């Protein structure tokens, strides 16, 4: 039977046109698809424009709109393709991995480094590959298809600003490659035993603090006032410089662990964090209840915390349980009790 797919558009370079003021997302969903007339003969493709933005302007509200649009149409289609700007696509893919869990249907994000109307462009190949992948009976869950590679929604990171090979899979293998319309799977397709679950709330009060040598602690009290969760992107496997530690201890002791959640992660792209390795990290770990990102990407940690902290009156043990729970293979390390 002909596969029926819903193509959701959000803007991005893929749908952009050149203007004297720079690239602006302007193409409608139908105009985008008109660049691939042949693919419309093999599949039943319908479109929905969710927004038309450079992905710099995509917010958690747009992630909720996307999840809601997929929920409304979930039973009407075999799969979903989301056209999205590349700059924040990894965040959207991670957010959707938490907002839509156990999906036995594929939800594929794609985009391009060059507009679909440009003479030299990756847009047509990316869109074609995404449609083929979303129509394949072995595809399921949230993934990014880009430059002939399939990356899990919780494992993608934009690692190149210009090249067509813009995305890398972090601490996890690519799921598949796509060459000349053929999908070559590196991992056996997952089996989804549970029914799909949709969530409709996020708490955007999650702050990312990137450490730099000599960073001043002056802003910490303000950050603790404004946010419910602070992710510290530390150096190497993780540690807190002396200059910050005292103020951090002062702030943390004012709150219960579930009121202000502290997550330690690393600013190194690959291989994850382990704050227990050095004294500079272990002290914090031993004195306070904190979470550790370990092998999760920053994009996954940030959106997972928005999802967890959206639950009202959530307890500390429940925060820990959800944080270390493996969702869309976001962490491979043993779940903590
Ligand atoms: N290649 C792209 O799509 C970049 C663009 N600024 C965006 O993220 O919307």
Short mmCIF file of C-alpha atoms and ligand atoms in Angstrom, two decimals:
data_model
loop_
_atom_site.label_atom_id
_atom_site.label_comp_id
_atom_site.label_asym_id
_atom_site.label_seq_id
_atom_site.Cartn_x
_atom_site.Cartn_y
_atom_site.Cartn_z
CA UNK A 1 0.00 0.00 0.00
CA UNK A 2 1.24 3.53 -0.78
CA UNK A 3 2.78 5.10 2.33
CA UNK A 4 1.13 8.23 3.59
CA UNK A 5 3.47 10.82 5.12
CA UNK A 6 2.91 14.21 6.69
CA UNK A 7 5.60 16.79 5.90
CA UNK A 8 5.71 19.45 8.60
CA UNK A 9 7.59 22.62 7.73
CA UNK A 10 9.13 25.15 10.14
CA UNK A 11 11.38 27.25 7.86
CA UNK A 12 15.19 27.08 7.97
CA UNK A 13 17.70 27.41 5.14
CA UNK A 14 16.05 24.56 3.23
CA UNK A 15 13.01 26.83 2.67
CA UNK A 16 14.95 30.08 2.38
CA UNK A 17 15.37 32.50 -0.50
CA UNK A 18 18.07 35.09 -1.09
CA UNK A 19 17.11 38.69 -0.29
CA UNK A 20 19.24 41.85 -0.10
CA UNK A 21 19.08 41.42 3.71
CA UNK A 22 20.29 37.81 3.74
CA UNK A 23 18.59 34.41 3.55
CA UNK A 24 14.97 34.40 4.76
CA UNK A 25 12.68 31.34 5.10
CA UNK A 26 9.94 32.09 2.59
CA UNK A 27 8.93 28.94 0.66
CA UNK A 28 5.61 27.33 1.49
CA UNK A 29 5.43 23.58 2.19
CA UNK A 30 3.98 22.96 -1.30
CA UNK A 31 6.74 25.00 -2.94
CA UNK A 32 9.34 22.95 -1.06
CA UNK A 33 7.88 19.67 -2.27
CA UNK A 34 7.57 20.96 -5.84
CA UNK A 35 11.38 20.59 -6.10
CA UNK A 36 10.97 16.80 -5.84
CA UNK A 37 8.18 16.03 -8.34
CA UNK A 38 9.26 12.37 -8.74
CA UNK A 39 8.87 11.50 -5.04
CA UNK A 40 5.21 12.54 -5.05
CA UNK A 41 4.51 9.66 -7.45
CA UNK A 42 5.73 6.98 -5.03
CA UNK A 43 4.23 8.26 -1.79
CA UNK A 44 1.14 10.07 -0.63
CA UNK A 45 2.56 13.31 0.76
CA UNK A 46 0.58 15.92 2.61
CA UNK A 47 1.96 19.06 4.20
CA UNK A 48 1.40 21.25 7.22
CA UNK A 49 3.23 24.53 7.87
CA UNK A 50 3.88 24.84 11.60
CA UNK A 51 5.87 28.08 11.28
CA UNK A 52 8.31 29.72 8.87
CA UNK A 53 11.34 30.72 10.94
CA UNK A 54 15.09 30.63 10.94
CA UNK A 55 15.68 27.97 13.58
CA UNK A 56 17.47 30.58 15.71
CA UNK A 57 13.95 31.73 16.61
CA UNK A 58 12.57 28.29 17.45
CA UNK A 59 11.59 28.04 21.13
CA UNK A 60 10.22 25.33 23.45
CA UNK A 61 6.73 26.55 22.46
CA UNK A 62 7.46 25.47 18.87
CA UNK A 63 8.60 22.03 20.10
CA UNK A 64 5.22 21.71 21.86
CA UNK A 65 3.42 22.84 18.68
CA UNK A 66 5.26 20.18 16.66
CA UNK A 67 4.46 17.45 19.19
CA UNK A 68 0.82 18.56 19.25
CA UNK A 69 0.60 18.56 15.41
CA UNK A 70 2.00 15.01 15.30
CA UNK A 71 -0.34 13.87 18.09
CA UNK A 72 -3.38 15.23 16.21
CA UNK A 73 -2.41 13.42 13.01
CA UNK A 74 -0.65 10.38 14.48
CA UNK A 75 -3.22 7.83 13.40
CA UNK A 76 -3.72 9.36 9.94
CA UNK A 77 -0.15 8.88 8.65
CA UNK A 78 2.54 6.19 8.45
CA UNK A 79 5.33 8.64 9.26
CA UNK A 80 6.32 12.28 9.68
CA UNK A 81 9.08 14.43 8.19
CA UNK A 82 9.91 17.77 9.79
CA UNK A 83 11.82 20.31 7.69
CA UNK A 84 13.80 22.49 10.09
CA UNK A 85 16.73 24.89 10.21
CA UNK A 86 19.98 23.18 11.06
CA UNK A 87 21.17 25.55 13.77
CA UNK A 88 18.84 24.29 16.49
CA UNK A 89 17.65 21.06 14.87
CA UNK A 90 19.51 18.91 17.40
CA UNK A 91 17.63 20.61 20.25
CA UNK A 92 14.27 20.06 18.52
CA UNK A 93 15.11 16.41 17.82
CA UNK A 94 16.06 15.87 21.47
CA UNK A 95 12.97 17.72 22.74
CA UNK A 96 10.67 15.63 20.51
CA UNK A 97 12.38 12.45 21.79
CA UNK A 98 11.06 13.33 25.28
CA UNK A 99 7.71 14.78 24.18
CA UNK A 100 6.85 11.76 21.98
CA UNK A 101 7.98 8.47 23.51
CA UNK A 102 7.60 4.91 22.23
CA UNK A 103 6.56 5.97 18.74
CA UNK A 104 6.33 2.98 16.44
CA UNK A 105 6.10 5.43 13.54
CA UNK A 106 9.10 7.40 12.27
CA UNK A 107 9.44 11.11 13.05
CA UNK A 108 12.31 12.35 10.88
CA UNK A 109 13.92 15.79 11.04
CA UNK A 110 15.86 17.20 8.14
CA UNK A 111 17.05 20.48 6.67
CA UNK A 112 19.87 21.79 4.54
CA UNK A 113 22.97 23.92 4.51
CA UNK A 114 21.91 25.52 1.19
CA UNK A 115 18.42 26.59 0.07
CA UNK A 116 16.47 24.11 -2.05
CA UNK A 117 16.37 26.61 -4.93
CA UNK A 118 20.17 27.05 -5.08
CA UNK A 119 22.12 25.56 -7.95
CA UNK A 120 24.36 23.65 -5.54
CA UNK A 121 22.31 22.34 -2.65
CA UNK A 122 22.04 19.45 -0.23
CA UNK A 123 18.33 20.17 0.29
CA UNK A 124 16.91 17.86 -2.37
CA UNK A 125 18.99 14.85 -1.31
CA UNK A 126 18.20 15.41 2.38
CA UNK A 127 14.47 15.77 1.77
CA UNK A 128 14.37 12.77 -0.57
CA UNK A 129 16.36 10.59 1.88
CA UNK A 130 14.14 11.66 4.77
CA UNK A 131 10.97 10.75 2.89
CA UNK A 132 12.43 7.37 1.87
CA UNK A 133 13.54 6.70 5.45
CA UNK A 134 10.18 7.76 6.93
CA UNK A 135 8.40 5.44 4.48
CA UNK A 136 10.52 2.41 5.37
CA UNK A 137 8.65 -0.15 7.50
CA UNK A 138 11.69 -0.66 9.78
CA UNK A 139 11.96 3.03 10.77
CA UNK A 140 10.51 4.26 14.05
CA UNK A 141 11.03 6.96 16.69
CA UNK A 142 12.67 10.39 16.43
CA UNK A 143 15.70 10.68 14.17
CA UNK A 144 17.63 13.16 12.03
CA UNK A 145 18.38 12.28 8.42
CA UNK A 146 21.12 14.49 6.98
CA UNK A 147 23.88 14.09 4.42
CA UNK A 148 23.05 10.40 3.92
CA UNK A 149 23.28 9.56 7.62
CA UNK A 150 20.64 8.65 10.16
CA UNK A 151 21.22 9.94 13.69
CA UNK A 152 19.16 9.19 16.78
CA UNK A 153 17.16 12.23 17.97
CA UNK A 154 18.95 12.28 21.32
CA UNK A 155 22.45 11.90 19.89
CA UNK A 156 22.76 14.58 17.23
CA UNK A 157 24.94 17.70 17.38
CA UNK A 158 25.64 20.28 14.72
CA UNK A 159 29.42 20.11 14.43
CA UNK A 160 30.04 22.00 11.17
CA UNK A 161 28.71 25.43 10.22
CA UNK A 162 29.25 25.17 6.43
CA UNK A 163 29.80 21.61 5.21
CA UNK A 164 26.97 19.39 4.03
CA UNK A 165 28.10 16.88 6.68
CA UNK A 166 26.84 19.25 9.37
CA UNK A 167 25.74 16.72 12.01
CA UNK A 168 27.59 14.15 14.09
CA UNK A 169 26.25 11.34 16.21
CA UNK A 170 27.70 11.76 19.71
CA UNK A 171 28.72 8.75 21.82
CA UNK A 172 26.49 6.50 19.70
CA UNK A 173 26.81 4.93 16.24
CA UNK A 174 24.97 6.24 13.19
CA UNK A 175 21.81 4.16 12.84
CA UNK A 176 22.04 3.87 9.07
CA UNK A 177 23.35 5.45 5.91
CA UNK A 178 21.35 6.14 2.77
CA UNK A 179 23.02 5.82 -0.62
CA UNK A 180 21.23 6.12 -3.97
CA UNK A 181 17.90 5.59 -2.25
CA UNK A 182 19.04 2.46 -0.38
CA UNK A 183 18.99 2.35 3.41
CA UNK A 184 21.91 0.46 4.94
CA UNK A 185 21.18 -0.16 8.61
CA UNK A 186 24.14 -0.44 11.00
CA UNK A 187 21.93 -1.36 13.93
CA UNK A 188 18.98 -3.75 13.82
CA UNK A 189 15.67 -1.86 13.86
CA UNK A 190 14.35 -1.38 17.39
CA UNK A 191 11.14 -3.08 18.44
CA UNK A 192 8.57 -0.87 20.15
CA UNK A 193 6.42 -2.81 22.58
CA UNK A 194 4.77 0.10 24.41
CA UNK A 195 2.05 2.38 23.04
CA UNK A 196 3.07 5.90 21.99
CA UNK A 197 2.95 8.53 24.74
CA UNK A 198 2.69 12.28 24.09
CA UNK A 199 3.62 14.96 26.64
CA UNK A 200 2.38 18.53 26.38
CA UNK A 201 4.41 20.50 28.90
CA UNK A 202 7.97 21.76 29.24
CA UNK A 203 9.59 23.98 31.84
CA UNK A 204 11.89 26.38 29.98
CA UNK A 205 13.60 27.58 33.18
CA UNK A 206 16.76 25.58 32.54
CA UNK A 207 20.01 27.55 32.38
CA UNK A 208 23.30 26.54 30.82
CA UNK A 209 26.44 27.92 32.44
CA UNK A 210 29.57 27.34 30.41
CA UNK A 211 32.69 27.55 32.55
CA UNK A 212 35.67 29.55 31.34
CA UNK A 213 39.01 29.87 33.14
CA UNK A 214 38.71 32.58 35.82
CA UNK A 215 34.90 32.84 35.57
CA UNK A 216 33.36 35.20 38.14
CA UNK A 217 30.78 33.80 40.61
CA UNK A 218 28.93 37.14 40.68
CA UNK A 219 26.06 36.03 38.44
CA UNK A 220 25.27 32.80 40.31
CA UNK A 221 22.76 34.26 42.80
CA UNK A 222 20.77 35.82 39.93
CA UNK A 223 20.82 32.55 37.95
CA UNK A 224 19.62 30.59 41.00
CA UNK A 225 16.77 33.11 41.45
CA UNK A 226 15.57 32.93 37.87
CA UNK A 227 15.98 29.24 36.96
CA UNK A 228 14.80 25.87 38.32
CA UNK A 229 17.69 23.92 36.87
CA UNK A 230 21.30 24.92 36.21
CA UNK A 231 23.43 22.84 33.89
CA UNK A 232 27.13 23.47 34.37
CA UNK A 233 29.18 22.75 31.30
CA UNK A 234 32.49 22.09 32.96
CA UNK A 235 36.00 21.33 31.69
CA UNK A 236 37.07 17.78 30.83
CA UNK A 237 35.32 15.00 32.76
CA UNK A 238 34.02 17.66 35.16
CA UNK A 239 35.08 19.83 38.07
CA UNK A 240 34.25 23.17 39.67
CA UNK A 241 36.99 25.81 39.96
CA UNK A 242 37.71 27.05 43.49
CA UNK A 243 36.63 30.55 42.48
CA UNK A 244 33.06 29.32 41.86
CA UNK A 245 32.78 26.58 44.44
CA UNK A 246 32.14 28.72 47.53
CA UNK A 247 29.27 30.66 45.94
CA UNK A 248 27.83 27.50 44.45
CA UNK A 249 27.83 25.84 47.88
CA UNK A 250 26.19 28.97 49.36
CA UNK A 251 23.43 28.95 46.74
CA UNK A 252 22.81 25.20 46.83
CA UNK A 253 22.48 25.13 50.63
CA UNK A 254 19.56 27.61 50.42
CA UNK A 255 17.35 25.18 48.47
CA UNK A 256 16.09 21.61 48.59
CA UNK A 257 17.60 19.51 45.76
CA UNK A 258 14.29 19.40 43.86
CA UNK A 259 13.90 23.20 44.01
CA UNK A 260 17.14 23.99 42.19
CA UNK A 261 18.54 21.07 40.27
CA UNK A 262 22.22 21.13 39.41
CA UNK A 263 23.43 19.04 36.48
CA UNK A 264 27.11 18.59 35.69
CA UNK A 265 28.13 18.03 32.09
CA UNK A 266 31.23 18.52 30.00
CA UNK A 267 32.10 21.02 27.27
CA UNK A 268 34.09 18.29 25.52
CA UNK A 269 32.00 16.85 22.69
CA UNK A 270 32.84 13.17 22.97
CA UNK A 271 33.05 10.54 25.72
CA UNK A 272 30.96 12.21 28.45
CA UNK A 273 31.53 13.34 32.02
CA UNK A 274 32.57 11.68 35.27
CA UNK A 275 32.75 14.19 38.11
CA UNK A 276 34.02 11.62 40.58
CA UNK A 277 37.39 11.36 38.86
CA UNK A 278 39.11 14.46 40.27
CA UNK A 279 38.96 16.09 43.68
CA UNK A 280 37.62 19.33 42.11
CA UNK A 281 34.46 17.48 41.04
CA UNK A 282 34.17 14.90 43.79
CA UNK A 283 33.81 17.51 46.59
CA UNK A 284 30.62 18.88 45.04
CA UNK A 285 29.28 15.44 44.30
CA UNK A 286 29.78 14.34 47.90
CA UNK A 287 28.32 17.48 49.54
CA UNK A 288 25.20 17.94 47.43
CA UNK A 289 22.57 16.01 45.51
CA UNK A 290 23.49 16.70 41.91
CA UNK A 291 22.92 14.99 38.58
CA UNK A 292 25.55 14.01 36.09
CA UNK A 293 25.00 14.01 32.32
CA UNK A 294 27.57 11.26 31.70
CA UNK A 295 27.26 10.22 28.02
CA UNK A 296 24.20 12.36 27.21
CA UNK A 297 24.57 15.29 24.81
CA UNK A 298 23.97 18.82 26.02
CA UNK A 299 20.91 19.04 23.75
CA UNK A 300 19.48 15.90 25.35
CA UNK A 301 20.26 17.00 28.92
CA UNK A 302 18.75 20.46 28.45
CA UNK A 303 15.50 19.26 26.88
CA UNK A 304 15.23 16.24 29.22
CA UNK A 305 15.43 18.60 32.21
CA UNK A 306 12.74 20.85 30.66
CA UNK A 307 10.56 17.77 30.32
CA UNK A 308 11.28 16.49 33.87
CA UNK A 309 10.87 19.89 35.56
CA UNK A 310 7.49 20.42 33.88
CA UNK A 311 5.97 17.99 36.37
CA UNK A 312 4.57 19.94 39.30
CA UNK A 313 5.85 19.09 42.80
CA UNK A 314 8.19 16.44 41.47
CA UNK A 315 10.31 14.84 44.22
CA UNK A 316 14.10 14.52 44.13
CA UNK A 317 14.03 10.68 43.80
CA UNK A 318 11.62 11.01 40.87
CA UNK A 319 13.83 13.64 39.21
CA UNK A 320 16.79 11.24 39.54
CA UNK A 321 14.79 8.27 38.25
CA UNK A 322 13.60 10.13 35.16
CA UNK A 323 16.97 11.73 34.48
CA UNK A 324 18.83 8.42 34.43
CA UNK A 325 16.00 6.57 32.64
CA UNK A 326 17.08 5.61 29.13
CA UNK A 327 14.82 7.37 26.59
CA UNK A 328 15.40 7.01 22.84
CA UNK A 329 18.85 5.60 23.79
CA UNK A 330 19.95 8.98 25.20
CA UNK A 331 22.26 7.24 27.66
CA UNK A 332 23.89 3.86 27.43
CA UNK A 333 25.25 3.76 30.94
CA UNK A 334 23.60 1.61 33.57
CA UNK A 335 20.46 3.18 35.02
CA UNK A 336 21.05 4.38 38.61
CA UNK A 337 18.79 3.18 41.40
N1 LIG B 1 21.29 25.76 7.57
C1 LIG B 1 20.34 26.33 8.30
O1 LIG B 1 19.20 25.89 8.29
C2 LIG B 1 20.74 27.50 9.17
C3 LIG B 1 19.64 28.48 9.49
N2 LIG B 1 20.18 29.64 10.14
C4 LIG B 1 18.60 27.86 10.43
O2 LIG B 1 18.94 27.18 11.35
O3 LIG B 1 17.43 28.10 10.24
#
